[in-house]
Amino acid sequence: MRPSRRPSLTACPPHAPALAEAATAVVTAVARGAARWLALGAFVLPFTAPVFAQNAPASLSMPTKPAPTVNAAITTPEKFFGFRMGADRKMARWDKMIEYYNLLAKQSPRIKVVNMGPTSMGNPFLAVYISSPANLARLETLRKWNLELADPRGVPEAEIRRVVLQGKGVVLQSMSMHANEIGGSQMAPELIYDLVARTDAEATRILDNVISIMVPSFNPDGQILMTDWYNKYLGTPYEGSTYPRLYQKYVGHDNNRDAFMTNMVESQYMAKLLFREWKPQAYVDHHHMGSYGARIFLPPYAEPVRPNADPIVWRELAWYGAHMAAKEEEADLSGVINDAIYSGWGHFGFHWITPFHNIAGMLTESAATYLATPIEIPKERLTGGARNLPKYEEQTSFPNPWPGGTWRLRDIVDRQKVSAWATLDLVARNKEMVLDNAYLKAKRQTERGAAGAVRAYLIPVNQHDPLTTQKMVNKLLGQGIEVRRASQAFTHDGKQYAEGSFIVSMAQPKMGLVRWLLGQTFYPDNTWTREQNGTPIRPYDMSTDTMNEFMGVTAEPAASMPTVAMTVVKADLAPVGTVSKGSNGYRLDGKLNDAIHAVNLLFEKGVAVRRIDRAANSVAVGDFAVDASAPDAVIATIAKTTGVNFEALDTDVSGVSHAMVRQRVAMYDRFGGGNIDQGWTQFTLEQFGFAHTNIMDAEVKAGNLNARYDVLILPYDNVATLVGRQANAAGGEGRGGGGGGGFGGPQVPPEYRSGMGEEGVAAIKAFVQAGGTLVTFGEAGSLPIERFGLPVRNVVAGKTNREFWSPGSTFHVNVANTNPLGYGMPSQALAVWLMGCQAYEVTDPAVKAETIVSYADKDLLQSGWLNGESVLNGKAAMLSVPYGSGRVVLIGFRAQHRAQTHGTYKLVFNALMK
């Protein structure tokens, strides 16, 4: 870091004695150790110390802060890697980082390195613990104490007081979740070295009072991919270009959006640390943003806020952020902004969900470079226009604008390191207050939940899809939410609930989280969310993340707690399907998503399956029938694997069913940064046993697709990108507000430029005409509508935001569940809508298009934000349109969105089956 810029010590105006006396009083109060005054010491002193120095008499002049002392026996990052972290055109690779962290663990008793398991691509996922040797020696005791503060129900007050005094603050920080945002992972070795090697009073205070947990790379797979890509093209015209594929195996930039559903194994590791095993007092997630605004965003968030977190959390975010910013200014690091760009109501990613876990969940966002290649940014290119930064000029939350010039990776490392260290410093200086507040947040949220209008959410065990219901309960458990189960049948508020139904009480520390995951949600529509002319301001991502609505599970709010006997669910539910063979084989319930998984596993074993087209004595439309000749061992294994019951079938169903033929499924994939929807779809298909092939431009252009495939999926994408007019632009996956990977830069090499071109469009058209099925999601439906001349109109096309607006909501829809594409669905369901989705009307009634899903005629919105409901009322949400000998299945909404919308999965799966 550059040296601090200190004011002159010579000026001494007449009021200096009073200022000196006041500053001395503050220092004295801190020294006396009152827990609440400790906060004042840490928060005020960064500001008062320079003032004191400037105005004090010569005899009271403050000495220059000495340079930190270090243990020379600890290997520096620069010596180990051969360059300073953040040096121009240098990137440390994950395998070398692992080697370095393990070396530090051999050299010092202050660090413990834990391999939590393999990533999606088989690389080690590390959690690094740093604290004093004494603290690390009793880490498990300190962890259990910490959990008592996070959930003090039943813990005596005397025990709480003891833990507050004797426990340690816990801070978790994660680096480079988005792999092209490389600053965090490059900063981590230096930050960890400082904690391990420094011997000065400040570092010792942190080590003595804080357990620091570092996740030095949230996305190790992407870190390796990004490093290898950068080094491959170093010194060429393509240096610093965007990695052309997803930089997480399945989900790329969306790994942050996975915090509340935890589909990715990396998310599961983080959830284990954050939500269950440690429950830290503070969490900081280090990111990058766009290159042409502020240099680093620090807490707090801007408006609007998502309510129902404990108020202390929001105060803590401002407290931590002010301390970070003050330390940045002390280090003479300009361009720091607070309270801007990123709103307090964001998607339920890791740094936005943590406040509802009673954790001060924070985000830093640094201006990006072209990976490790510097950028020249003239002052005139620096712009505002973001939330709470209308112009790039000095303001109270942005008092020291960066003047422009050369922006380097080292600049990012410096700023992120200061913010990371400042967080630890603040907790160390105020440990007792931080721990006491952890207790207060948990206690008060529990009391609020016990006194609220909704006292519990009741989840009936008898649902349309009971196995998906159990999956949802497991996801709640993964969040550290307490779930209870009724030991007997009961009646509550006039409704009957079977034995085994689930009860989620609001009288628990995470009541705010429960409210947003299970309760109907309306995004605020106010001055914070609209421009002066009424134009809506887009939320950062979703306007609701309501878990049960996404998953198609009923969760009923209750004004009082049931009085039935119940037990706490202690471990994940792991249903094992039963097997009972009938004279005609087995029946599988077609309402279960997992029944389709079972069918795919049966296909893998060569077992014939039939699907029921007309209801009969013991079967319903959409059920599956398996012949009695299926090997017993295969049936038993699949029942155990999927949890699906193989029920006795004693009726001949050959006359009311058809023999299924496994379809050959292909899915279009591309470069241009990859397609996140394609990745999520691939993950979902794999989870349910669908064999499929990803195909790219060359294979599409070659044509003759019918010889290899029966079904082709076009994931959510726009026509220009699919055909090739946009896929090759620099950047790729950026999101609103400056976050993400869309930072511009050099173009990728020609062999990584995407677009199927007119040849590809013609080949797909010929595929459908010859009998193939084309399945499109959302905006991708425009390709067959526009290029095939389908007699279909997207009714939201061309609408302004003031005419129609709904960013990330759940809508009521009607499903034609007697149509094979609707088999297994309830007649009424909830569909997830995002901007870019589509709704349809058929423009030529002579075309025998089938409406599979339609939007409700009224009261369309369940959760989220909707303006212009009449645009959608009664319109088709999913259409099957005949074309030649084949068909186009247009799914206008996000039926498989981020592997979260289990409630509409069957609509996708049915389109891939026959």
JSON list of C-alpha atoms in Angstrom, two decimals, residues 183-302:
[
{"chain": "A", "resi": 183, "resn": "GLY", "atom": "CA", "xyz": [-8.78, -9.16, -7.43]},
{"chain": "A", "resi": 184, "resn": "GLY", "atom": "CA", "xyz": [-10.05, -11.05, -4.38]},
{"chain": "A", "resi": 185, "resn": "SER", "atom": "CA", "xyz": [-8.23, -14.28, -5.09]},
{"chain": "A", "resi": 186, "resn": "GLN", "atom": "CA", "xyz": [-5.04, -12.38, -5.90]},
{"chain": "A", "resi": 187, "resn": "MET", "atom": "CA", "xyz": [-5.39, -10.29, -2.74]},
{"chain": "A", "resi": 188, "resn": "ALA", "atom": "CA", "xyz": [-6.03, -13.23, -0.41]},
{"chain": "A", "resi": 189, "resn": "PRO", "atom": "CA", "xyz": [-2.43, -14.57, -0.18]},
{"chain": "A", "resi": 190, "resn": "GLU", "atom": "CA", "xyz": [-1.20, -11.16, 0.89]},
{"chain": "A", "resi": 191, "resn": "LEU", "atom": "CA", "xyz": [-4.00, -10.62, 3.41]},
{"chain": "A", "resi": 192, "resn": "ILE", "atom": "CA", "xyz": [-3.50, -14.09, 4.89]},
{"chain": "A", "resi": 193, "resn": "TYR", "atom": "CA", "xyz": [0.27, -13.56, 5.01]},
{"chain": "A", "resi": 194, "resn": "ASP", "atom": "CA", "xyz": [-0.18, -10.31, 6.94]},
{"chain": "A", "resi": 195, "resn": "LEU", "atom": "CA", "xyz": [-2.38, -12.05, 9.51]},
{"chain": "A", "resi": 196, "resn": "VAL", "atom": "CA", "xyz": [0.08, -14.91, 9.84]},
{"chain": "A", "resi": 197, "resn": "ALA", "atom": "CA", "xyz": [3.32, -12.91, 9.82]},
{"chain": "A", "resi": 198, "resn": "ARG", "atom": "CA", "xyz": [2.63, -9.50, 11.36]},
{"chain": "A", "resi": 199, "resn": "THR", "atom": "CA", "xyz": [3.65, -9.08, 15.01]},
{"chain": "A", "resi": 200, "resn": "ASP", "atom": "CA", "xyz": [2.53, -5.50, 15.67]},
{"chain": "A", "resi": 201, "resn": "ALA", "atom": "CA", "xyz": [-0.15, -4.54, 18.17]},
{"chain": "A", "resi": 202, "resn": "GLU", "atom": "CA", "xyz": [-2.93, -4.14, 15.58]},
{"chain": "A", "resi": 203, "resn": "ALA", "atom": "CA", "xyz": [-2.40, -7.60, 14.10]},
{"chain": "A", "resi": 204, "resn": "THR", "atom": "CA", "xyz": [-2.06, -9.14, 17.55]},
{"chain": "A", "resi": 205, "resn": "ARG", "atom": "CA", "xyz": [-5.34, -7.57, 18.62]},
{"chain": "A", "resi": 206, "resn": "ILE", "atom": "CA", "xyz": [-7.07, -9.10, 15.60]},
{"chain": "A", "resi": 207, "resn": "LEU", "atom": "CA", "xyz": [-5.56, -12.52, 16.21]},
{"chain": "A", "resi": 208, "resn": "ASP", "atom": "CA", "xyz": [-6.48, -12.47, 19.89]},
{"chain": "A", "resi": 209, "resn": "ASN", "atom": "CA", "xyz": [-10.07, -11.31, 19.40]},
{"chain": "A", "resi": 210, "resn": "VAL", "atom": "CA", "xyz": [-11.18, -12.60, 16.01]},
{"chain": "A", "resi": 211, "resn": "ILE", "atom": "CA", "xyz": [-11.49, -15.94, 14.27]},
{"chain": "A", "resi": 212, "resn": "SER", "atom": "CA", "xyz": [-10.98, -15.02, 10.65]},
{"chain": "A", "resi": 213, "resn": "ILE", "atom": "CA", "xyz": [-12.35, -17.51, 8.13]},
{"chain": "A", "resi": 214, "resn": "MET", "atom": "CA", "xyz": [-11.22, -16.97, 4.57]},
{"chain": "A", "resi": 215, "resn": "VAL", "atom": "CA", "xyz": [-12.56, -18.63, 1.47]},
{"chain": "A", "resi": 216, "resn": "PRO", "atom": "CA", "xyz": [-9.66, -17.53, -0.73]},
{"chain": "A", "resi": 217, "resn": "SER", "atom": "CA", "xyz": [-11.45, -18.58, -3.90]},
{"chain": "A", "resi": 218, "resn": "PHE", "atom": "CA", "xyz": [-15.19, -19.14, -3.97]},
{"chain": "A", "resi": 219, "resn": "ASN", "atom": "CA", "xyz": [-14.85, -20.55, -7.49]},
{"chain": "A", "resi": 220, "resn": "PRO", "atom": "CA", "xyz": [-11.58, -22.52, -7.78]},
{"chain": "A", "resi": 221, "resn": "ASP", "atom": "CA", "xyz": [-12.60, -24.06, -11.10]},
{"chain": "A", "resi": 222, "resn": "GLY", "atom": "CA", "xyz": [-13.13, -20.66, -12.63]},
{"chain": "A", "resi": 223, "resn": "GLN", "atom": "CA", "xyz": [-9.92, -19.34, -11.10]},
{"chain": "A", "resi": 224, "resn": "ILE", "atom": "CA", "xyz": [-7.97, -22.03, -12.94]},
{"chain": "A", "resi": 225, "resn": "LEU", "atom": "CA", "xyz": [-9.90, -21.52, -16.18]},
{"chain": "A", "resi": 226, "resn": "MET", "atom": "CA", "xyz": [-9.40, -17.77, -16.04]},
{"chain": "A", "resi": 227, "resn": "THR", "atom": "CA", "xyz": [-5.68, -17.94, -15.21]},
{"chain": "A", "resi": 228, "resn": "ASP", "atom": "CA", "xyz": [-4.94, -20.42, -17.97]},
{"chain": "A", "resi": 229, "resn": "TRP", "atom": "CA", "xyz": [-6.96, -18.38, -20.48]},
{"chain": "A", "resi": 230, "resn": "TYR", "atom": "CA", "xyz": [-5.18, -15.16, -19.58]},
{"chain": "A", "resi": 231, "resn": "ASN", "atom": "CA", "xyz": [-1.70, -16.68, -19.70]},
{"chain": "A", "resi": 232, "resn": "LYS", "atom": "CA", "xyz": [-2.42, -18.40, -23.03]},
{"chain": "A", "resi": 233, "resn": "TYR", "atom": "CA", "xyz": [-3.03, -15.08, -24.77]},
{"chain": "A", "resi": 234, "resn": "LEU", "atom": "CA", "xyz": [-0.62, -12.91, -22.81]},
{"chain": "A", "resi": 235, "resn": "GLY", "atom": "CA", "xyz": [1.31, -10.69, -25.21]},
{"chain": "A", "resi": 236, "resn": "THR", "atom": "CA", "xyz": [-1.15, -11.21, -28.07]},
{"chain": "A", "resi": 237, "resn": "PRO", "atom": "CA", "xyz": [-3.92, -8.95, -29.38]},
{"chain": "A", "resi": 238, "resn": "TYR", "atom": "CA", "xyz": [-6.35, -11.07, -27.33]},
{"chain": "A", "resi": 239, "resn": "GLU", "atom": "CA", "xyz": [-4.68, -10.40, -23.98]},
{"chain": "A", "resi": 240, "resn": "GLY", "atom": "CA", "xyz": [-7.29, -9.70, -21.32]},
{"chain": "A", "resi": 241, "resn": "SER", "atom": "CA", "xyz": [-10.22, -10.83, -23.45]},
{"chain": "A", "resi": 242, "resn": "THR", "atom": "CA", "xyz": [-13.33, -12.39, -21.97]},
{"chain": "A", "resi": 243, "resn": "TYR", "atom": "CA", "xyz": [-13.20, -16.09, -21.21]},
{"chain": "A", "resi": 244, "resn": "PRO", "atom": "CA", "xyz": [-15.55, -17.53, -23.87]},
{"chain": "A", "resi": 245, "resn": "ARG", "atom": "CA", "xyz": [-17.36, -20.12, -21.77]},
{"chain": "A", "resi": 246, "resn": "LEU", "atom": "CA", "xyz": [-19.07, -20.17, -18.40]},
{"chain": "A", "resi": 247, "resn": "TYR", "atom": "CA", "xyz": [-16.46, -19.78, -15.68]},
{"chain": "A", "resi": 248, "resn": "GLN", "atom": "CA", "xyz": [-18.31, -22.08, -13.32]},
{"chain": "A", "resi": 249, "resn": "LYS", "atom": "CA", "xyz": [-19.11, -25.48, -14.80]},
{"chain": "A", "resi": 250, "resn": "TYR", "atom": "CA", "xyz": [-22.85, -24.94, -14.87]},
{"chain": "A", "resi": 251, "resn": "VAL", "atom": "CA", "xyz": [-23.80, -21.45, -13.82]},
{"chain": "A", "resi": 252, "resn": "GLY", "atom": "CA", "xyz": [-21.04, -18.93, -14.49]},
{"chain": "A", "resi": 253, "resn": "HIS", "atom": "CA", "xyz": [-21.94, -15.55, -13.01]},
{"chain": "A", "resi": 254, "resn": "ASP", "atom": "CA", "xyz": [-25.11, -16.92, -11.40]},
{"chain": "A", "resi": 255, "resn": "ASN", "atom": "CA", "xyz": [-23.25, -18.75, -8.63]},
{"chain": "A", "resi": 256, "resn": "ASN", "atom": "CA", "xyz": [-24.09, -15.84, -6.33]},
{"chain": "A", "resi": 257, "resn": "ARG", "atom": "CA", "xyz": [-27.81, -16.28, -7.07]},
{"chain": "A", "resi": 258, "resn": "ASP", "atom": "CA", "xyz": [-27.56, -19.81, -5.70]},
{"chain": "A", "resi": 259, "resn": "ALA", "atom": "CA", "xyz": [-27.34, -18.85, -2.02]},
{"chain": "A", "resi": 260, "resn": "PHE", "atom": "CA", "xyz": [-30.92, -19.65, -1.06]},
{"chain": "A", "resi": 261, "resn": "MET", "atom": "CA", "xyz": [-31.29, -22.85, -3.09]},
{"chain": "A", "resi": 262, "resn": "THR", "atom": "CA", "xyz": [-27.66, -24.08, -2.82]},
{"chain": "A", "resi": 263, "resn": "ASN", "atom": "CA", "xyz": [-27.69, -26.26, -5.93]},
{"chain": "A", "resi": 264, "resn": "MET", "atom": "CA", "xyz": [-23.95, -25.98, -6.57]},
{"chain": "A", "resi": 265, "resn": "VAL", "atom": "CA", "xyz": [-21.58, -27.89, -4.32]},
{"chain": "A", "resi": 266, "resn": "GLU", "atom": "CA", "xyz": [-19.56, -24.71, -3.78]},
{"chain": "A", "resi": 267, "resn": "SER", "atom": "CA", "xyz": [-22.71, -23.00, -2.48]},
{"chain": "A", "resi": 268, "resn": "GLN", "atom": "CA", "xyz": [-23.30, -25.92, -0.16]},
{"chain": "A", "resi": 269, "resn": "TYR", "atom": "CA", "xyz": [-19.83, -25.53, 1.34]},
{"chain": "A", "resi": 270, "resn": "MET", "atom": "CA", "xyz": [-20.39, -21.83, 1.90]},
{"chain": "A", "resi": 271, "resn": "ALA", "atom": "CA", "xyz": [-23.86, -22.37, 3.37]},
{"chain": "A", "resi": 272, "resn": "LYS", "atom": "CA", "xyz": [-22.37, -24.89, 5.79]},
{"chain": "A", "resi": 273, "resn": "LEU", "atom": "CA", "xyz": [-19.88, -22.30, 7.02]},
{"chain": "A", "resi": 274, "resn": "LEU", "atom": "CA", "xyz": [-22.20, -19.30, 7.04]},
{"chain": "A", "resi": 275, "resn": "PHE", "atom": "CA", "xyz": [-25.61, -20.63, 7.95]},
{"chain": "A", "resi": 276, "resn": "ARG", "atom": "CA", "xyz": [-25.02, -23.66, 10.16]},
{"chain": "A", "resi": 277, "resn": "GLU", "atom": "CA", "xyz": [-21.51, -24.34, 11.47]},
{"chain": "A", "resi": 278, "resn": "TRP", "atom": "CA", "xyz": [-20.24, -20.85, 12.31]},
{"chain": "A", "resi": 279, "resn": "LYS", "atom": "CA", "xyz": [-22.87, -18.13, 11.79]},
{"chain": "A", "resi": 280, "resn": "PRO", "atom": "CA", "xyz": [-20.29, -15.33, 11.83]},
{"chain": "A", "resi": 281, "resn": "GLN", "atom": "CA", "xyz": [-21.05, -11.81, 12.98]},
{"chain": "A", "resi": 282, "resn": "ALA", "atom": "CA", "xyz": [-19.78, -10.32, 9.71]},
{"chain": "A", "resi": 283, "resn": "TYR", "atom": "CA", "xyz": [-19.44, -11.57, 6.15]},
{"chain": "A", "resi": 284, "resn": "VAL", "atom": "CA", "xyz": [-17.71, -9.74, 3.30]},
{"chain": "A", "resi": 285, "resn": "ASP", "atom": "CA", "xyz": [-17.91, -10.89, -0.31]},
{"chain": "A", "resi": 286, "resn": "HIS", "atom": "CA", "xyz": [-15.30, -9.23, -2.55]},
{"chain": "A", "resi": 287, "resn": "HIS", "atom": "CA", "xyz": [-16.33, -8.50, -6.17]},
{"chain": "A", "resi": 288, "resn": "HIS", "atom": "CA", "xyz": [-15.60, -6.31, -9.19]},
{"chain": "A", "resi": 289, "resn": "MET", "atom": "CA", "xyz": [-17.89, -3.94, -11.06]},
{"chain": "A", "resi": 290, "resn": "GLY", "atom": "CA", "xyz": [-17.69, -1.87, -14.24]},
{"chain": "A", "resi": 291, "resn": "SER", "atom": "CA", "xyz": [-14.52, 0.06, -14.97]},
{"chain": "A", "resi": 292, "resn": "TYR", "atom": "CA", "xyz": [-15.74, 3.61, -15.59]},
{"chain": "A", "resi": 293, "resn": "GLY", "atom": "CA", "xyz": [-17.26, 4.80, -12.32]},
{"chain": "A", "resi": 294, "resn": "ALA", "atom": "CA", "xyz": [-16.20, 4.75, -8.68]},
{"chain": "A", "resi": 295, "resn": "ARG", "atom": "CA", "xyz": [-13.10, 2.72, -7.82]},
{"chain": "A", "resi": 296, "resn": "ILE", "atom": "CA", "xyz": [-14.66, 0.69, -5.02]},
{"chain": "A", "resi": 297, "resn": "PHE", "atom": "CA", "xyz": [-18.14, 0.38, -3.53]},
{"chain": "A", "resi": 298, "resn": "LEU", "atom": "CA", "xyz": [-18.32, -0.23, 0.21]},
{"chain": "A", "resi": 299, "resn": "PRO", "atom": "CA", "xyz": [-21.30, -0.68, 2.53]},
{"chain": "A", "resi": 300, "resn": "PRO", "atom": "CA", "xyz": [-23.96, 0.35, 3.31]},
{"chain": "A", "resi": 301, "resn": "TYR", "atom": "CA", "xyz": [-26.33, -0.45, 0.46]},
{"chain": "A", "resi": 302, "resn": "ALA", "atom": "CA", "xyz": [-28.60, 2.18, -1.07]}
]
